[in-house]
PDB file of C-alpha atoms in Angstrom:
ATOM      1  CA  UNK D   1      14.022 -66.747   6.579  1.00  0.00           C
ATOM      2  CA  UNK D   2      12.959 -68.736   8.970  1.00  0.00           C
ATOM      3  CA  UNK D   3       9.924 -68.277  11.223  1.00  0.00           C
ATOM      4  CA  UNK D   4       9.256 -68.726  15.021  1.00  0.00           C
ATOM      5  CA  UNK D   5       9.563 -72.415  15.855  1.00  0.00           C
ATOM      6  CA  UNK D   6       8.076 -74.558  19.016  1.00  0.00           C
ATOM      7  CA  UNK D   7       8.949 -77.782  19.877  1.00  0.00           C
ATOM      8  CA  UNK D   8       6.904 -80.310  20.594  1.00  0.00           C
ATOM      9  CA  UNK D   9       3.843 -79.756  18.563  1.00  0.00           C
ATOM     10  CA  UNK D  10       1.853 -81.445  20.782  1.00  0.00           C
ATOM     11  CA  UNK D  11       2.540 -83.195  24.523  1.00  0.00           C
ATOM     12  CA  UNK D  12       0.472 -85.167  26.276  1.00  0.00           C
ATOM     13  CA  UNK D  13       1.307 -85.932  30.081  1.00  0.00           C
ATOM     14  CA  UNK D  14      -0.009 -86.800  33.304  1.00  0.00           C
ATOM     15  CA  UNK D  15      -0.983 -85.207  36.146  1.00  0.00           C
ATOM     16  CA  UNK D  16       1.694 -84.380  38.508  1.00  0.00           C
ATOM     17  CA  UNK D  17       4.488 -84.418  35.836  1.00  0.00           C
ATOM     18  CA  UNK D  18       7.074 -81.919  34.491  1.00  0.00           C
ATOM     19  CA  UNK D  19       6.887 -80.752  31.213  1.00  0.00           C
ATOM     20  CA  UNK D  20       9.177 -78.476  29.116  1.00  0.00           C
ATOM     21  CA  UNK D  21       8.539 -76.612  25.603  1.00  0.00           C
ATOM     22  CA  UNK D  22      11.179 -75.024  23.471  1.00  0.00           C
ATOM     23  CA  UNK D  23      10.851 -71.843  21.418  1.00  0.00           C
ATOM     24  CA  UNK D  24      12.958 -70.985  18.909  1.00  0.00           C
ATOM     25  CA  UNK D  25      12.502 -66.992  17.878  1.00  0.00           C
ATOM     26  CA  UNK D  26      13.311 -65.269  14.745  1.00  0.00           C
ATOM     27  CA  UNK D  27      17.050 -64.931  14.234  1.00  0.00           C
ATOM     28  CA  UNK D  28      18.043 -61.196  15.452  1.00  0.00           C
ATOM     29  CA  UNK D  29      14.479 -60.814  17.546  1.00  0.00           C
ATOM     30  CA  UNK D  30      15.645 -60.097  20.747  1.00  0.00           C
ATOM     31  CA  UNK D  31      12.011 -59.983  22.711  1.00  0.00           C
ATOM     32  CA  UNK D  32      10.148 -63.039  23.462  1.00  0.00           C
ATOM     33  CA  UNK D  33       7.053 -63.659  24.976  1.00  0.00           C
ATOM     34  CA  UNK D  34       5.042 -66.528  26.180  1.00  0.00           C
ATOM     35  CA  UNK D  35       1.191 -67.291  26.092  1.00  0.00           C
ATOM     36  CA  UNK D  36      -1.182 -69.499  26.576  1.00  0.00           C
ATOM     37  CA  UNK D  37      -4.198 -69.853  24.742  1.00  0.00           C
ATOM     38  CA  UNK D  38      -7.545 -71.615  26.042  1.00  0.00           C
ATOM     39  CA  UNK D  39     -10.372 -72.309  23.354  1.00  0.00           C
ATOM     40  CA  UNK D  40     -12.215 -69.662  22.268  1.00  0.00           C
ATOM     41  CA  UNK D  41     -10.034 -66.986  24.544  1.00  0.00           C
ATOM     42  CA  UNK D  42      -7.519 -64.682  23.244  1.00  0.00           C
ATOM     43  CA  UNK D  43      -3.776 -65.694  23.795  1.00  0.00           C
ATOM     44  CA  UNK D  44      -3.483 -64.879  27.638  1.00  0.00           C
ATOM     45  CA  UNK D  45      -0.121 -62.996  28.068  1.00  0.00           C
ATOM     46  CA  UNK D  46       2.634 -65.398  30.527  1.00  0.00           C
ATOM     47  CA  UNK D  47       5.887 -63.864  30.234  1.00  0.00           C
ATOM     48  CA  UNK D  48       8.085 -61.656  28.093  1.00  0.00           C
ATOM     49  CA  UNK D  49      12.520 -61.708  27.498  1.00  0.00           C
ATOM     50  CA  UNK D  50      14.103 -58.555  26.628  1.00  0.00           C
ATOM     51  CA  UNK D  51      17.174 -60.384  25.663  1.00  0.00           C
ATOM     52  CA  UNK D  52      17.960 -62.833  28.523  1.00  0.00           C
ATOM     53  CA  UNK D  53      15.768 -61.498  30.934  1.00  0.00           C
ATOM     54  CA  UNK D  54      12.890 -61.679  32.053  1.00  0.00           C
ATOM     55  CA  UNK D  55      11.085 -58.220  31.590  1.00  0.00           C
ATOM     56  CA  UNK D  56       8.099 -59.280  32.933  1.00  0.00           C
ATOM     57  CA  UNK D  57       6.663 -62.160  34.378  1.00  0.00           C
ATOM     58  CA  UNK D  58       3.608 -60.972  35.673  1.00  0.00           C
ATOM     59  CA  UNK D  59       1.434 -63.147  33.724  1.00  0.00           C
ATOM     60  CA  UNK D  60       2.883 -66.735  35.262  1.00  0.00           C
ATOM     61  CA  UNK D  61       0.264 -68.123  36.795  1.00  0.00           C
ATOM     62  CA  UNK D  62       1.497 -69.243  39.666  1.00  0.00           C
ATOM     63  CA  UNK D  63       5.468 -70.889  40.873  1.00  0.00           C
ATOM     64  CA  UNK D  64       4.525 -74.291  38.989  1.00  0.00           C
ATOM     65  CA  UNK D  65       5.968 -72.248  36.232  1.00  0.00           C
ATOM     66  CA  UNK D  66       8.944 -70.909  35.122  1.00  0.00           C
ATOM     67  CA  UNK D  67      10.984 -69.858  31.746  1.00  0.00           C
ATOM     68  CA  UNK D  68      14.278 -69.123  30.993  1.00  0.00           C
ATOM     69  CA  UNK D  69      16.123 -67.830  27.947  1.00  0.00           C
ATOM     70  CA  UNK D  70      19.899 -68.192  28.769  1.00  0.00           C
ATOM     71  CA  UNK D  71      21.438 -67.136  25.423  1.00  0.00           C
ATOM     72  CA  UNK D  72      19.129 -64.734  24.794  1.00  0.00           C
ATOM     73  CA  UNK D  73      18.155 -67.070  21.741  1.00  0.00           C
ATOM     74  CA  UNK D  74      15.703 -70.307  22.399  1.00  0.00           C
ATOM     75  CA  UNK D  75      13.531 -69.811  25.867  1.00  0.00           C
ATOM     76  CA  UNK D  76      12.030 -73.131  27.551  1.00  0.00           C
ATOM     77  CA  UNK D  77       8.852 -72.838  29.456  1.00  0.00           C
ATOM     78  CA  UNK D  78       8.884 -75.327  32.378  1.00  0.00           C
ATOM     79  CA  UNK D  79       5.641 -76.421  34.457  1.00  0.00           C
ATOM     80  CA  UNK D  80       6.128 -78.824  37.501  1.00  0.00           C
ATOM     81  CA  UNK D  81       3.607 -80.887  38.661  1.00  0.00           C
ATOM     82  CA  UNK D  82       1.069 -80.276  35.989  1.00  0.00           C
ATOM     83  CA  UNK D  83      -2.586 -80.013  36.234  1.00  0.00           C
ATOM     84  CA  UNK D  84      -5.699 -80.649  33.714  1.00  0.00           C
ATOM     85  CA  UNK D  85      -6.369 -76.867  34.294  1.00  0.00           C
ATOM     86  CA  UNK D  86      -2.738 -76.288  32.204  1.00  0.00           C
ATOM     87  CA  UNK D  87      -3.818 -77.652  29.204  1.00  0.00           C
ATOM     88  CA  UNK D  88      -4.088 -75.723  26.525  1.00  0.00           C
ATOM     89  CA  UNK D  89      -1.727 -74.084  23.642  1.00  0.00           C
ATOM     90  CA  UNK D  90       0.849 -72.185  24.451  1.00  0.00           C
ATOM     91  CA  UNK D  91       2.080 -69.811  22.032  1.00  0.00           C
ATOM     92  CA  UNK D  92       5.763 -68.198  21.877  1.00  0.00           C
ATOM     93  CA  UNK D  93       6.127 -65.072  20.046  1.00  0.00           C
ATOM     94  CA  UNK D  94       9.359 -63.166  18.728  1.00  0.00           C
ATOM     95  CA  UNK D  95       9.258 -59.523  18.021  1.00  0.00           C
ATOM     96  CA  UNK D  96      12.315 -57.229  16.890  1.00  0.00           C
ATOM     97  CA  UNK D  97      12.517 -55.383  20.319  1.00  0.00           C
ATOM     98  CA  UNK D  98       9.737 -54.398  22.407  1.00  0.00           C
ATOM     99  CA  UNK D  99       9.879 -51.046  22.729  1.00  0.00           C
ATOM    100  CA  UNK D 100      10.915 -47.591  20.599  1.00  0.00           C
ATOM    101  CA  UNK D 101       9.882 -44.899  17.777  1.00  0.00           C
ATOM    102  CA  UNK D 102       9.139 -47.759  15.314  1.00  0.00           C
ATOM    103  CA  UNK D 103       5.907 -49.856  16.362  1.00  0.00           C
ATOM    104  CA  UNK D 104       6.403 -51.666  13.927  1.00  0.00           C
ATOM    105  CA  UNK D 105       9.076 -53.217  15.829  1.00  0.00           C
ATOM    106  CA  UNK D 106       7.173 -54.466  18.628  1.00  0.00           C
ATOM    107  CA  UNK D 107       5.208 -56.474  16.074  1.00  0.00           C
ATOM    108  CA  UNK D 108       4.868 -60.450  17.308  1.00  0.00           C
ATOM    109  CA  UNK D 109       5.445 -63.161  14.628  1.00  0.00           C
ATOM    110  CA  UNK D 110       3.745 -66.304  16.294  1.00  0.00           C
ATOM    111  CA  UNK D 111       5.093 -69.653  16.575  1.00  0.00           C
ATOM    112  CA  UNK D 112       2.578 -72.726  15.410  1.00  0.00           C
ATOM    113  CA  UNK D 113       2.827 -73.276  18.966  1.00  0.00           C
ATOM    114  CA  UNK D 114       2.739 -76.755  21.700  1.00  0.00           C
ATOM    115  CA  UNK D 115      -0.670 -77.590  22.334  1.00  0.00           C
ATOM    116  CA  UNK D 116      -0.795 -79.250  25.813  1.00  0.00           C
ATOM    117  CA  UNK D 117      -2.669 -82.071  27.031  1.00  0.00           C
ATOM    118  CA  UNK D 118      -3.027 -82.826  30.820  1.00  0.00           C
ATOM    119  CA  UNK D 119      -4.956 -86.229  31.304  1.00  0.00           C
TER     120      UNK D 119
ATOM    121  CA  UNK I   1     -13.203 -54.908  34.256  1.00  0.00           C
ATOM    122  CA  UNK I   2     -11.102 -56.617  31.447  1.00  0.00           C
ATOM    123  CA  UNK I   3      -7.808 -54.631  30.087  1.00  0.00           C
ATOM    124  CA  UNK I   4      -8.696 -55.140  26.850  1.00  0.00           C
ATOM    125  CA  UNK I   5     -12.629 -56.363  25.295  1.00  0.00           C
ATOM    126  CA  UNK I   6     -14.053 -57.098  22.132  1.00  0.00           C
ATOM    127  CA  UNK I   7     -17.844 -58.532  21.201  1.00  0.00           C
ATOM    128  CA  UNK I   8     -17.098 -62.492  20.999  1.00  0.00           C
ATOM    129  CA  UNK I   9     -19.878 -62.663  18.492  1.00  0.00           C
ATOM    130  CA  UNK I  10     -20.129 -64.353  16.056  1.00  0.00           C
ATOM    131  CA  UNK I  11     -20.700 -61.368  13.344  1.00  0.00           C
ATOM    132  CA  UNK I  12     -22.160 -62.609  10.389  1.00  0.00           C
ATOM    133  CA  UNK I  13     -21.532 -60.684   7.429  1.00  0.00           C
ATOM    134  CA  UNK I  14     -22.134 -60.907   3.493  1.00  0.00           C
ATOM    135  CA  UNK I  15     -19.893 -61.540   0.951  1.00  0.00           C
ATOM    136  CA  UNK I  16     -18.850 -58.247  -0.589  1.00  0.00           C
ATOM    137  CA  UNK I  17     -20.593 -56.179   2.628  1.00  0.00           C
ATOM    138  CA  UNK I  18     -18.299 -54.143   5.159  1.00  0.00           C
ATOM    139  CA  UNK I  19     -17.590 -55.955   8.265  1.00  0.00           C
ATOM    140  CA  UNK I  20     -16.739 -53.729  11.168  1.00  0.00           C
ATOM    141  CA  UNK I  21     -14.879 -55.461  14.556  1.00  0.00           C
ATOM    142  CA  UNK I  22     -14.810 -53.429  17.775  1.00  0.00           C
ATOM    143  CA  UNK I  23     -12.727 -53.171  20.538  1.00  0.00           C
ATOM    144  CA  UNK I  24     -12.128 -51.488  23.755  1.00  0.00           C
ATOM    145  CA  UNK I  25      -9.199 -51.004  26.215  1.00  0.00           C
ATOM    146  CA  UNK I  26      -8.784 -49.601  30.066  1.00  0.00           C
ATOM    147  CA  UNK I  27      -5.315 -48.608  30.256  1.00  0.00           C
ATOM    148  CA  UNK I  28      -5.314 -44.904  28.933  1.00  0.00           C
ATOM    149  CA  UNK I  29      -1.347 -45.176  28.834  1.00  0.00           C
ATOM    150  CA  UNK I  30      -1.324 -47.468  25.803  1.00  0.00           C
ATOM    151  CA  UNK I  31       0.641 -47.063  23.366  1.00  0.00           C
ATOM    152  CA  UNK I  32       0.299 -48.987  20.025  1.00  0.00           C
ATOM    153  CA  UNK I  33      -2.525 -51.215  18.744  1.00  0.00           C
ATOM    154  CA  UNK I  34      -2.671 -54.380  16.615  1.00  0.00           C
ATOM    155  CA  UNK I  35      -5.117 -56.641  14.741  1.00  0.00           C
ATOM    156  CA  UNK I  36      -4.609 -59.964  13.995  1.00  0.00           C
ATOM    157  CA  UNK I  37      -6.345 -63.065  12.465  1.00  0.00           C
ATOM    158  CA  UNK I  38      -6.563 -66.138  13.762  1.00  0.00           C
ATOM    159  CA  UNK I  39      -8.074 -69.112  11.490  1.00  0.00           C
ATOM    160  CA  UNK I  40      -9.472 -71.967  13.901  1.00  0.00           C
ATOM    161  CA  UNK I  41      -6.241 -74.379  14.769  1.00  0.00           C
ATOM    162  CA  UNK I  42      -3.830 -71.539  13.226  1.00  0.00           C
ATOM    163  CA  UNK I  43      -1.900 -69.117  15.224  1.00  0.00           C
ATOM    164  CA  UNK I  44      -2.472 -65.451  15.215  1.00  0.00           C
ATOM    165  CA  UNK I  45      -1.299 -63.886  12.007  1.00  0.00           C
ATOM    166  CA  UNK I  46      -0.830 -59.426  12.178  1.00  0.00           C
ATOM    167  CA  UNK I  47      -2.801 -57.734   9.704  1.00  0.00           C
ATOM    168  CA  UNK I  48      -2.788 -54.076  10.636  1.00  0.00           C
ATOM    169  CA  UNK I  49      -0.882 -51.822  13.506  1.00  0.00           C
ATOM    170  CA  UNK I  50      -1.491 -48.301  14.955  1.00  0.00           C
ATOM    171  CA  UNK I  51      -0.578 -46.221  16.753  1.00  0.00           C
ATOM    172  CA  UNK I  52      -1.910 -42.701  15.799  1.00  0.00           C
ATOM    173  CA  UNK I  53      -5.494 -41.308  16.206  1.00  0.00           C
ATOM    174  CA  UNK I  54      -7.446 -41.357  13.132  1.00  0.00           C
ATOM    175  CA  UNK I  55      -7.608 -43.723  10.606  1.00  0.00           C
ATOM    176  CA  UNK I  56      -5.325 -46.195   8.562  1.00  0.00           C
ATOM    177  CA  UNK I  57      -5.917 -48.161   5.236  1.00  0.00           C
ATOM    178  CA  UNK I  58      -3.685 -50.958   4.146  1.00  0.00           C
ATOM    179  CA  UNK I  59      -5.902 -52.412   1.244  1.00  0.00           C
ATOM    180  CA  UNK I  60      -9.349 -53.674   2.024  1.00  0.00           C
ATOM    181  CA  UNK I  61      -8.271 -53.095   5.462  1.00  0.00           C
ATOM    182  CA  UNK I  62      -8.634 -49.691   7.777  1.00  0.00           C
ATOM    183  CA  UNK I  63      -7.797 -49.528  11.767  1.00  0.00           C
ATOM    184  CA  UNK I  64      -9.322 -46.528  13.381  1.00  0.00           C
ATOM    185  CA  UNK I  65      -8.480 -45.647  16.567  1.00  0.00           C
ATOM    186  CA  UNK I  66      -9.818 -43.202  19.050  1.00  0.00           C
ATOM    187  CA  UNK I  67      -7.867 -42.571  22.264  1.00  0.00           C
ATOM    188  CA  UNK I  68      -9.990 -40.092  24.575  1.00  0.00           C
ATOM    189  CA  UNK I  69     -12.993 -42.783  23.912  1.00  0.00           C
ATOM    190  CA  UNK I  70     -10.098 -46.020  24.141  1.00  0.00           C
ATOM    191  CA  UNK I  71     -11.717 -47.306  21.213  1.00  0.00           C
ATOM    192  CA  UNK I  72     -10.073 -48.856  17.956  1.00  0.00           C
ATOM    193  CA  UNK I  73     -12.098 -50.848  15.120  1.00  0.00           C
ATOM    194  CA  UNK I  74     -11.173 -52.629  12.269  1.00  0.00           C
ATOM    195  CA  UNK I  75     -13.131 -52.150   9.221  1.00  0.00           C
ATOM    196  CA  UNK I  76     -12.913 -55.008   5.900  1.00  0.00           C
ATOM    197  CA  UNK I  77     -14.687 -53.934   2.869  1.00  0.00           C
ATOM    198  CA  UNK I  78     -15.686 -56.072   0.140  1.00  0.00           C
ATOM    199  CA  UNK I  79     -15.600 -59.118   2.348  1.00  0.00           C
ATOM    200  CA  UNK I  80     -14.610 -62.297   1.196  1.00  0.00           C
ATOM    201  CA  UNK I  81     -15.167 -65.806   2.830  1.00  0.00           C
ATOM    202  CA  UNK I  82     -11.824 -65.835   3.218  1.00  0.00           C
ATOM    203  CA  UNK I  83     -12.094 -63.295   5.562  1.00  0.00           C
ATOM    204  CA  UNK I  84     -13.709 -65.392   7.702  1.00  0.00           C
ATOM    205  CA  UNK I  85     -11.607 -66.446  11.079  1.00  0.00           C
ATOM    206  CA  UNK I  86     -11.800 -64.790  14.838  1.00  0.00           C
ATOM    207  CA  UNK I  87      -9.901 -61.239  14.986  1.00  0.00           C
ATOM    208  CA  UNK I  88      -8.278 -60.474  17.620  1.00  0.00           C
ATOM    209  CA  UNK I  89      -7.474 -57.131  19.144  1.00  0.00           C
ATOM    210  CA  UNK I  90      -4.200 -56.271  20.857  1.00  0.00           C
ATOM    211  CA  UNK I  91      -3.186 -53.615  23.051  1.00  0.00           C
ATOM    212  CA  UNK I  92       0.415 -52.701  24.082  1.00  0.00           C
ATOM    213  CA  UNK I  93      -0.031 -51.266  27.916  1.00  0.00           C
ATOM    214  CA  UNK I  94       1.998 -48.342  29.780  1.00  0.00           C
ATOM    215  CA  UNK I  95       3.686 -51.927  31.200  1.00  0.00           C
ATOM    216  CA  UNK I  96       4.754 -52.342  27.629  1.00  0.00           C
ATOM    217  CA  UNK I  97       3.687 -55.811  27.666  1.00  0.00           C
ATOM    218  CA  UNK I  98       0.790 -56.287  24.850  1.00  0.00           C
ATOM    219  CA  UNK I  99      -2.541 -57.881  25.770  1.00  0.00           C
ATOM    220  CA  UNK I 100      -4.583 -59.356  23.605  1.00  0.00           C
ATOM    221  CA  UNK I 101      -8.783 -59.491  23.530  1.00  0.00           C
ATOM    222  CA  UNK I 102     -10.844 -62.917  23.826  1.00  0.00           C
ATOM    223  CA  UNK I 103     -11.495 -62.299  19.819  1.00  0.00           C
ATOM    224  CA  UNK I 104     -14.752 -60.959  17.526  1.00  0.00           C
ATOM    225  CA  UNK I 105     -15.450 -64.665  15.300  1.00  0.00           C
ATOM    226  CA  UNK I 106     -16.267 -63.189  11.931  1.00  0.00           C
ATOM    227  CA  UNK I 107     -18.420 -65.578   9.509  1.00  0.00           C
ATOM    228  CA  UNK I 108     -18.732 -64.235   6.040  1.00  0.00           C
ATOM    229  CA  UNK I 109     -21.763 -65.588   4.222  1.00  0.00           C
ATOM    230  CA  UNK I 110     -22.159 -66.211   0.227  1.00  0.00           C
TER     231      UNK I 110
END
């Protein structure tokens, strides 16, 4: 079947605009999470959906940015009023669910991800 | 301290040697543990989870993880240059949210 999906591959903006990128999980994964990944860092945890809701959000930065996932399906990560220190890739993952007996269900299937530039 | 660290490197290693990765984590409630591999402009693919203390081989692959010491390692025997890409540990926390380390780059040399 299909894999995770992110749309666009890559955006390029300026500073001071709004920005939104689509994720598109595994059919039947109901966790999501969002990351962001600087060169030569580790994918820096943003936010995770247990279904439509946001389980934790801990890892947003700061209130330029916000993500929803209203169907429990596709999640959009918005930033407003971008800055050069946002660019970067950001990753969406899809596991099975997060939690239970089975870790192999909280294994992540990454997207190819949305690499960001802010100019 | 970070939640979750690993050697950046890089670790150079030769074909057909053992290559052993290393990572440690500060949150003693965690609960599962994963490795992946990331090639440079891929994204991170799993290649092992665990959960249990001890060891666990999935071909030329074996996790070992040690709780009281919040230790796990990945060991690849008979490495290949394929093996060669930035491995990154990955800790699920008490929070159940699963943080990932900066990444060990691996370079396997013919």
């Amino acid at each position: 079947g299909a894999g995770v999906s992110q749309t666009p591959s890559n955006k390029v903006t300026e500073k001071g605009k709004y920005v939104e990128l689509r994720c598109d999980p595994i059919s039947g994964h109901t966790a999501l999470y969002w990351y962001r990944q600087s060169l030569g860092q580790g994918p820096e945890f943003l936010i995770y959906f247990q279904g439509t809701g946001a389980a934790d959000d801990s890892g947003l930065p700061n209130d330029r940015f916000f993500a929803v996932r209203p169907e429990g399906s596709v999640s959009t990560l918005k930033i407003q009023r971008t800055e050069r220190g946002d660019s970067a890739v950001y990753l969406c993952a899809s596991s099975l669910r997060p939690s239970g007996r089975a870790v192999s269900t909280d294994t992540q299937y990454f997207g190819p991800g949305t690499r960001l530039t802010v100019l | 301290q970070k939640e979750v660290e690993q050697n950046s490197g890089p670790l150079s290693v030769p074909e057909g040697a053992i290559a052993s990765l290393n990572c440690t984590y500060s949150d003693r409630g965690s609960q599962s543990f994963f490795w992946y591999r990331q090639y440079s402009g891929k994204s991170p693919e799993l290649i092992m989870f665990i959960y249990s203390n001890g060891d666990k081989e999935d071909g030329r692959f074996t996790a070992q993880l040690n709780k009281a010491s919040q230790y796990v390692s990945l060991l690849i025997r008979d490495s290949q240059p394929s093996d060669s890409a930035t491995y990154l540990c990955a800790v699920k926390s008490s929070a159940s949210k699963i943080i990932f380390g900066s990444g060990t780059r691996l370079s396997i040399r013919p």
